[in-house]
Amino acid sequence: MKKLRITVFADPVCTWCWGSVPVLRALEYRLGKNVEIEYVMCGMIEDIRSFVNRRLQIGGDTALSNRNMMKAWLEASVVHGMPVQEHGFHLFSDAHPSTFPQNIAYVAAKLCCADEGGDLARANRYLRRVQQATALEAMQTSRVEILADLAAVEGFDPEEFAQTMDSDAAKKAFADDRERARLFDVKEFPTFLLEYSGRESVLRGYTTYNAFVKEILALGGGEISARLFRQSGSGDDCHAPTIKNVKSFVQHYKIVFPVEIATAFSLVRRSGRSAVNIESYEQLPDIVDELLKSGEIGMAPVGNSFKLFDLKEPANTSRERMNELHHAW
């Protein structure tokens, strides 16, 4: 199978981009090395004080924008399933009114990775760290020092990372990303460009896993097997929702949320249920119970949901890990 390339036009602060993480992770889990995912940073909000979203009443006053943005995020979370933390949320202030720093930080991570041989997966892990710190840990991720500390959690040198963020190369790369988004007429976040064997397709806005699969199979022209996406009852199938497979999934990604397990293993969501809840998905409550009994997987509440994590790895939040690193320094 040739490699499927997915380019995601996004902003780290966009809740629907955060909500698309389970879909992209499920595709990564299913396709493995046959898929490559890269993000293009679009810069959603240059200055919240001049930004206008009348429908959600976001823009102008920073305190009001914070409250209304979190209200919108909580409503979106019910749909996309990725957890958010309402308590302590204060993303915008007069001193930090933009989402551009978070965008530039991902660009800087890619530049740092290019200097180390081009490990795009590492830059993507850093992006998830920024998204999680923003949505789930109520950190003011528009601050360069926090972005540099989050980079340290992923193994980057924080001082060099901050310097890279401030470099002409990072500013140019971000400007190039925004120009590319303009050329693709990106008006919805996220927007996805799918490329396979010289063919391409564009999906605009939040897209479900099933819609993604349908588009990928059509794009593949029969070269991509539906078997890769179909839930199987076979215990030998690594895509089947067995205790062994789900445990392996959690241990591979270290920290996951209920919707990520449900999406990766095609668990059916019960009608009318919130996507953030374990009980919303068929089979998932029993699977989680068995995982906890194994003694290898732990669970803890986070925001309006739960996280499952590998007990062999630290279950720390980004903030706790940053504190540990500061003590080590």
Tab-separated table of C-alpha atoms in Angstrom:
chain	number	residue	atom	x	y	z
A	1	MET	CA	0.000	0.000	0.000
A	2	LYS	CA	1.238	3.480	-0.869
A	3	LYS	CA	1.339	6.141	1.828
A	4	LEU	CA	-1.755	8.232	2.551
A	5	ARG	CA	-0.870	11.816	3.423
A	6	ILE	CA	-3.233	13.903	5.540
A	7	THR	CA	-2.582	17.623	5.871
A	8	VAL	CA	-4.603	19.247	8.639
A	9	PHE	CA	-5.231	22.997	8.413
A	10	ALA	CA	-5.727	23.937	12.044
A	11	ASP	CA	-5.160	26.125	15.069
A	12	PRO	CA	-4.032	24.541	18.374
A	13	VAL	CA	-6.741	26.466	20.235
A	14	CYS	CA	-9.638	25.375	17.993
A	15	THR	CA	-11.937	22.995	19.895
A	16	TRP	CA	-12.985	21.159	16.725
A	17	CYS	CA	-9.306	20.550	15.937
A	18	TRP	CA	-8.936	19.120	19.457
A	19	GLY	CA	-12.090	17.109	18.804
A	20	SER	CA	-10.611	15.666	15.601
A	21	VAL	CA	-7.661	14.097	17.431
A	22	PRO	CA	-9.493	10.763	18.084
A	23	VAL	CA	-10.270	10.410	14.368
A	24	LEU	CA	-6.679	11.092	13.322
A	25	ARG	CA	-5.336	8.798	16.041
A	26	ALA	CA	-7.683	6.018	14.923
A	27	LEU	CA	-6.455	6.383	11.328
A	28	GLU	CA	-2.866	6.347	12.559
A	29	TYR	CA	-3.601	3.213	14.621
A	30	ARG	CA	-5.280	1.467	11.679
A	31	LEU	CA	-2.867	2.465	8.933
A	32	GLY	CA	0.402	2.675	10.867
A	33	LYS	CA	3.355	3.627	8.676
A	34	ASN	CA	1.041	3.883	5.672
A	35	VAL	CA	-0.257	7.265	6.809
A	36	GLU	CA	1.570	10.545	7.405
A	37	ILE	CA	-0.150	13.407	9.225
A	38	GLU	CA	1.122	16.971	9.155
A	39	TYR	CA	-0.465	20.163	10.400
A	40	VAL	CA	-0.563	23.552	8.680
A	41	MET	CA	-1.007	26.400	11.145
A	42	CYS	CA	-3.692	28.904	10.167
A	43	GLY	CA	-3.699	31.423	13.015
A	44	MET	CA	-7.326	31.566	14.080
A	45	ILE	CA	-7.208	34.674	16.307
A	46	GLU	CA	-4.594	37.382	15.821
A	47	ASP	CA	-6.077	39.577	18.576
A	48	ILE	CA	-9.178	38.601	20.557
A	49	ARG	CA	-9.892	42.281	21.208
A	50	SER	CA	-10.563	42.904	17.497
A	51	PHE	CA	-11.901	39.411	16.739
A	52	VAL	CA	-15.667	39.106	16.158
A	53	ASN	CA	-17.851	36.001	16.469
A	54	ARG	CA	-21.346	37.351	17.013
A	55	ARG	CA	-23.035	33.949	17.198
A	56	LEU	CA	-20.868	32.788	20.119
A	57	GLN	CA	-20.263	36.322	21.463
A	58	ILE	CA	-16.511	35.817	21.401
A	59	GLY	CA	-14.300	38.827	20.773
A	60	GLY	CA	-13.735	42.267	22.250
A	61	ASP	CA	-13.656	41.937	26.012
A	62	THR	CA	-11.112	39.281	27.035
A	63	ALA	CA	-12.882	38.078	30.193
A	64	LEU	CA	-16.225	37.724	28.396
A	65	SER	CA	-14.497	35.971	25.509
A	66	ASN	CA	-12.921	33.461	27.897
A	67	ARG	CA	-16.301	32.665	29.464
A	68	ASN	CA	-18.125	32.325	26.166
A	69	MET	CA	-15.342	30.327	24.549
A	70	MET	CA	-15.406	27.815	27.383
A	71	LYS	CA	-19.194	27.596	27.108
A	72	ALA	CA	-18.807	26.799	23.406
A	73	TRP	CA	-16.077	24.249	24.166
A	74	LEU	CA	-18.264	22.440	26.695
A	75	GLU	CA	-21.085	22.222	24.162
A	76	ALA	CA	-18.694	20.973	21.468
A	77	SER	CA	-17.187	18.407	23.831
A	78	VAL	CA	-20.543	16.643	24.090
A	79	VAL	CA	-20.339	16.095	20.323
A	80	HIS	CA	-16.661	15.336	19.699
A	81	GLY	CA	-15.882	13.664	23.022
A	82	MET	CA	-12.499	15.178	23.871
A	83	PRO	CA	-12.526	16.496	27.443
A	84	VAL	CA	-12.200	20.123	28.485
A	85	GLN	CA	-11.528	21.809	31.824
A	86	GLU	CA	-13.753	24.723	32.764
A	87	HIS	CA	-12.194	25.530	36.139
A	88	GLY	CA	-9.432	28.123	35.905
A	89	PHE	CA	-9.748	28.685	32.161
A	90	HIS	CA	-8.217	32.066	31.250
A	91	LEU	CA	-6.709	31.693	27.814
A	92	PHE	CA	-6.905	35.355	26.768
A	93	SER	CA	-5.793	38.533	28.526
A	94	ASP	CA	-4.848	42.022	27.361
A	95	ALA	CA	-1.190	40.980	27.603
A	96	HIS	CA	-1.817	37.706	25.716
A	97	PRO	CA	-4.691	38.268	23.270
A	98	SER	CA	-3.607	36.000	20.385
A	99	THR	CA	-3.474	32.330	19.370
A	100	PHE	CA	-0.564	33.040	17.022
A	101	PRO	CA	2.069	32.000	19.630
A	102	GLN	CA	0.609	28.477	19.823
A	103	ASN	CA	0.689	28.258	16.019
A	104	ILE	CA	4.279	29.466	15.831
A	105	ALA	CA	5.237	26.985	18.544
A	106	TYR	CA	4.205	24.023	16.367
A	107	VAL	CA	6.107	25.522	13.428
A	108	ALA	CA	9.124	25.886	15.732
A	109	ALA	CA	8.775	22.249	16.795
A	110	LYS	CA	8.863	21.182	13.155
A	111	LEU	CA	11.962	23.308	12.565
A	112	CYS	CA	13.678	21.795	15.609
A	113	CYS	CA	12.748	18.304	14.437
A	114	ALA	CA	14.092	19.056	10.951
A	115	ASP	CA	17.428	19.917	12.534
A	116	GLU	CA	17.334	16.482	14.201
A	117	GLY	CA	16.449	14.500	11.080
A	118	GLY	CA	12.807	15.376	10.491
A	119	ASP	CA	10.821	13.491	13.148
A	120	LEU	CA	7.368	14.862	12.313
A	121	ALA	CA	5.743	12.526	14.851
A	122	ARG	CA	7.595	14.311	17.642
A	123	ALA	CA	6.317	17.694	16.492
A	124	ASN	CA	2.793	16.244	16.401
A	125	ARG	CA	3.180	14.943	19.951
A	126	TYR	CA	4.174	18.427	20.990
A	127	LEU	CA	1.091	19.867	19.302
A	128	ARG	CA	-1.124	17.470	21.232
A	129	ARG	CA	0.669	18.543	24.404
A	130	VAL	CA	-0.191	22.187	23.636
A	131	GLN	CA	-3.807	21.302	22.819
A	132	GLN	CA	-4.148	19.300	26.030
A	133	ALA	CA	-2.571	22.036	28.149
A	134	THR	CA	-4.984	24.552	26.605
A	135	ALA	CA	-8.230	22.594	26.662
A	136	LEU	CA	-7.752	20.304	29.637
A	137	GLU	CA	-5.257	21.935	31.982
A	138	ALA	CA	-6.418	25.579	31.747
A	139	MET	CA	-2.905	26.807	30.974
A	140	GLN	CA	-2.397	30.168	29.285
A	141	THR	CA	-0.556	28.633	26.357
A	142	SER	CA	-0.213	31.953	24.530
A	143	ARG	CA	2.758	32.666	26.823
A	144	VAL	CA	6.103	31.813	25.243
A	145	GLU	CA	7.567	30.574	28.528
A	146	ILE	CA	4.762	28.019	28.904
A	147	LEU	CA	5.153	26.892	25.293
A	148	ALA	CA	8.890	26.448	25.864
A	149	ASP	CA	8.269	24.492	29.056
A	150	LEU	CA	5.820	22.239	27.219
A	151	ALA	CA	8.533	21.705	24.617
A	152	ALA	CA	10.864	20.604	27.410
A	153	VAL	CA	8.303	17.959	28.389
A	154	GLU	CA	8.747	16.533	24.882
A	155	GLY	CA	12.532	16.641	25.149
A	156	PHE	CA	13.335	19.926	23.412
A	157	ASP	CA	15.773	22.354	24.990
A	158	PRO	CA	13.436	25.111	26.272
A	159	GLU	CA	15.845	28.006	25.696
A	160	GLU	CA	16.675	26.911	22.156
A	161	PHE	CA	12.974	26.324	21.512
A	162	ALA	CA	12.060	29.863	22.611
A	163	GLN	CA	14.811	31.229	20.389
A	164	THR	CA	13.501	29.206	17.453
A	165	MET	CA	10.002	30.580	18.054
A	166	ASP	CA	11.422	34.092	17.841
A	167	SER	CA	13.487	33.377	14.729
A	168	ASP	CA	12.883	34.741	11.249
A	169	ALA	CA	12.675	31.134	10.026
A	170	ALA	CA	9.700	30.382	12.309
A	171	LYS	CA	7.936	33.609	11.384
A	172	LYS	CA	8.421	32.891	7.682
A	173	ALA	CA	7.232	29.268	8.062
A	174	PHE	CA	4.088	30.455	9.846
A	175	ALA	CA	3.461	33.055	7.141
A	176	ASP	CA	3.918	30.328	4.511
A	177	ASP	CA	1.413	28.131	6.341
A	178	ARG	CA	-1.156	30.932	6.376
A	179	GLU	CA	-0.612	31.598	2.689
A	180	ARG	CA	-1.099	27.923	1.925
A	181	ALA	CA	-4.349	27.975	3.889
A	182	ARG	CA	-5.459	31.015	1.877
A	183	LEU	CA	-4.715	29.247	-1.399
A	184	PHE	CA	-6.823	26.270	-0.276
A	185	ASP	CA	-9.594	28.699	0.711
A	186	VAL	CA	-9.589	27.410	4.282
A	187	LYS	CA	-12.433	29.059	6.165
A	188	GLU	CA	-13.316	26.200	8.547
A	189	PHE	CA	-11.100	24.624	11.180
A	190	PRO	CA	-10.068	21.940	10.780
A	191	THR	CA	-9.834	21.396	7.029
A	192	PHE	CA	-8.203	18.216	5.735
A	193	LEU	CA	-6.283	17.622	2.519
A	194	LEU	CA	-6.033	13.914	1.681
A	195	GLU	CA	-3.445	12.817	-0.873
A	196	TYR	CA	-2.910	9.317	-2.217
A	197	SER	CA	-1.152	8.077	-5.338
A	198	GLY	CA	-1.421	11.399	-7.139
A	199	ARG	CA	-5.083	11.900	-6.219
A	200	GLU	CA	-6.402	14.325	-3.635
A	201	SER	CA	-9.576	15.219	-1.776
A	202	VAL	CA	-10.511	17.988	0.646
A	203	LEU	CA	-12.763	17.636	3.703
A	204	ARG	CA	-13.867	20.866	5.365
A	205	GLY	CA	-14.831	21.224	9.008
A	206	TYR	CA	-15.134	18.620	11.750
A	207	THR	CA	-15.422	15.219	10.068
A	208	THR	CA	-16.471	11.946	11.665
A	209	TYR	CA	-14.359	8.811	11.475
A	210	ASN	CA	-16.892	7.042	9.240
A	211	ALA	CA	-16.953	9.971	6.811
A	212	PHE	CA	-13.161	9.940	6.741
A	213	VAL	CA	-13.076	6.210	5.993
A	214	LYS	CA	-15.569	6.586	3.156
A	215	GLU	CA	-13.478	9.354	1.607
A	216	ILE	CA	-10.213	7.435	2.009
A	217	LEU	CA	-11.626	4.303	0.379
A	218	ALA	CA	-12.925	6.360	-2.541
A	219	LEU	CA	-9.595	8.151	-2.878
A	220	GLY	CA	-7.723	4.839	-2.795
A	221	GLY	CA	-9.592	3.535	-5.813
A	222	GLY	CA	-9.629	-0.002	-4.423
A	223	GLU	CA	-5.953	0.039	-3.422
A	224	ILE	CA	-6.812	0.672	0.243
A	225	SER	CA	-8.610	-2.263	1.803
A	226	ALA	CA	-11.829	-1.741	3.755
A	227	ARG	CA	-10.512	-4.478	6.035
A	228	LEU	CA	-8.239	-1.900	7.654
A	229	PHE	CA	-11.238	0.041	8.929
A	230	ARG	CA	-13.808	-2.656	9.614
A	231	GLN	CA	-14.389	-3.898	13.148
A	232	SER	CA	-13.695	-7.607	13.358
A	233	GLY	CA	-14.795	-10.150	15.917
A	234	SER	CA	-11.639	-12.179	15.475
A	235	GLY	CA	-9.439	-12.326	18.533
A	236	ASP	CA	-6.423	-12.430	16.209
A	237	ASP	CA	-7.335	-9.127	14.593
A	238	CYS	CA	-5.413	-6.241	16.165
A	239	HIS	CA	-8.376	-3.982	15.360
A	240	ALA	CA	-10.870	-6.057	17.333
A	241	PRO	CA	-11.986	-4.483	20.664
A	242	THR	CA	-10.414	-7.172	22.852
A	243	ILE	CA	-8.936	-6.453	26.277
A	244	LYS	CA	-5.486	-7.311	24.938
A	245	ASN	CA	-5.776	-4.942	21.980
A	246	VAL	CA	-7.230	-2.027	23.934
A	247	LYS	CA	-4.572	-2.426	26.626
A	248	SER	CA	-1.889	-2.371	23.939
A	249	PHE	CA	-3.485	0.788	22.498
A	250	VAL	CA	-3.423	2.562	25.875
A	251	GLN	CA	0.147	1.480	26.577
A	252	HIS	CA	1.311	2.655	23.169
A	253	TYR	CA	-0.177	6.146	23.505
A	254	LYS	CA	0.421	6.389	27.286
A	255	ILE	CA	-2.673	8.557	27.988
A	256	VAL	CA	-5.997	8.200	26.159
A	257	PHE	CA	-9.585	9.326	26.621
A	258	PRO	CA	-12.757	7.205	26.274
A	259	VAL	CA	-13.666	8.632	22.861
A	260	GLU	CA	-10.218	7.704	21.532
A	261	ILE	CA	-10.705	4.055	22.447
A	262	ALA	CA	-14.245	4.082	21.080
A	263	THR	CA	-13.139	5.607	17.782
A	264	ALA	CA	-10.083	3.405	17.268
A	265	PHE	CA	-12.077	0.224	17.895
A	266	SER	CA	-15.335	1.283	16.206
A	267	LEU	CA	-17.438	1.015	19.360
A	268	VAL	CA	-21.044	2.053	18.787
A	269	ARG	CA	-22.167	5.210	20.564
A	270	ARG	CA	-25.586	4.895	22.172
A	271	SER	CA	-28.191	7.263	20.801
A	272	GLY	CA	-28.488	10.590	22.569
A	273	ARG	CA	-25.465	10.052	24.818
A	274	SER	CA	-22.652	12.534	25.387
A	275	ALA	CA	-19.458	11.558	23.574
A	276	VAL	CA	-17.313	12.212	26.671
A	277	ASN	CA	-18.816	9.438	28.825
A	278	ILE	CA	-17.570	5.864	29.124
A	279	GLU	CA	-21.147	4.589	29.457
A	280	SER	CA	-22.063	6.204	26.129
A	281	TYR	CA	-20.343	3.439	24.137
A	282	GLU	CA	-21.334	-0.187	23.799
A	283	GLN	CA	-18.733	-2.574	25.289
A	284	LEU	CA	-16.576	0.235	26.692
A	285	PRO	CA	-17.681	0.018	30.378
A	286	ASP	CA	-16.856	-3.697	30.466
A	287	ILE	CA	-13.573	-3.132	28.645
A	288	VAL	CA	-12.542	-0.399	31.100
A	289	ASP	CA	-13.454	-2.598	34.087
A	290	GLU	CA	-11.248	-5.396	32.774
A	291	LEU	CA	-8.389	-3.009	32.022
A	292	LEU	CA	-8.470	-1.703	35.589
A	293	LYS	CA	-8.547	-5.262	36.959
A	294	SER	CA	-5.378	-6.041	35.022
A	295	GLY	CA	-3.408	-3.756	37.318
A	296	GLU	CA	-1.503	-2.351	34.332
A	297	ILE	CA	-3.921	0.435	33.374
A	298	GLY	CA	-5.072	3.260	35.628
A	299	MET	CA	-7.913	5.753	35.357
A	300	ALA	CA	-8.431	9.259	36.747
A	301	PRO	CA	-10.978	12.054	36.237
A	302	VAL	CA	-9.918	14.915	33.961
A	303	GLY	CA	-12.105	17.891	33.151
A	304	ASN	CA	-15.537	16.614	32.149
A	305	SER	CA	-14.328	13.071	31.420
A	306	PHE	CA	-11.656	10.519	32.400
A	307	LYS	CA	-8.217	9.523	31.211
A	308	LEU	CA	-6.845	6.006	31.033
A	309	PHE	CA	-3.105	5.615	31.316
A	310	ASP	CA	-0.304	3.089	31.417
A	311	LEU	CA	0.670	2.535	35.049
A	312	LYS	CA	4.228	1.808	33.937
A	313	GLU	CA	4.474	5.432	32.776
A	314	PRO	CA	3.961	8.613	34.823
A	315	ALA	CA	0.348	9.789	34.605
A	316	ASN	CA	1.357	13.374	35.194
A	317	THR	CA	-0.277	16.350	33.594
A	318	SER	CA	1.853	18.706	31.540
A	319	ARG	CA	1.919	21.137	34.460
A	320	GLU	CA	3.152	18.482	36.916
A	321	ARG	CA	5.775	17.279	34.466
A	322	MET	CA	6.924	20.860	33.887
A	323	ASN	CA	7.356	21.306	37.647
A	324	GLU	CA	9.428	18.139	37.795
A	325	LEU	CA	11.651	19.385	34.988
A	326	HIS	CA	12.136	22.752	36.687
A	327	HIS	CA	13.238	20.975	39.871
A	328	ALA	CA	15.639	18.876	37.799
A	329	TRP	CA	17.104	21.991	36.162
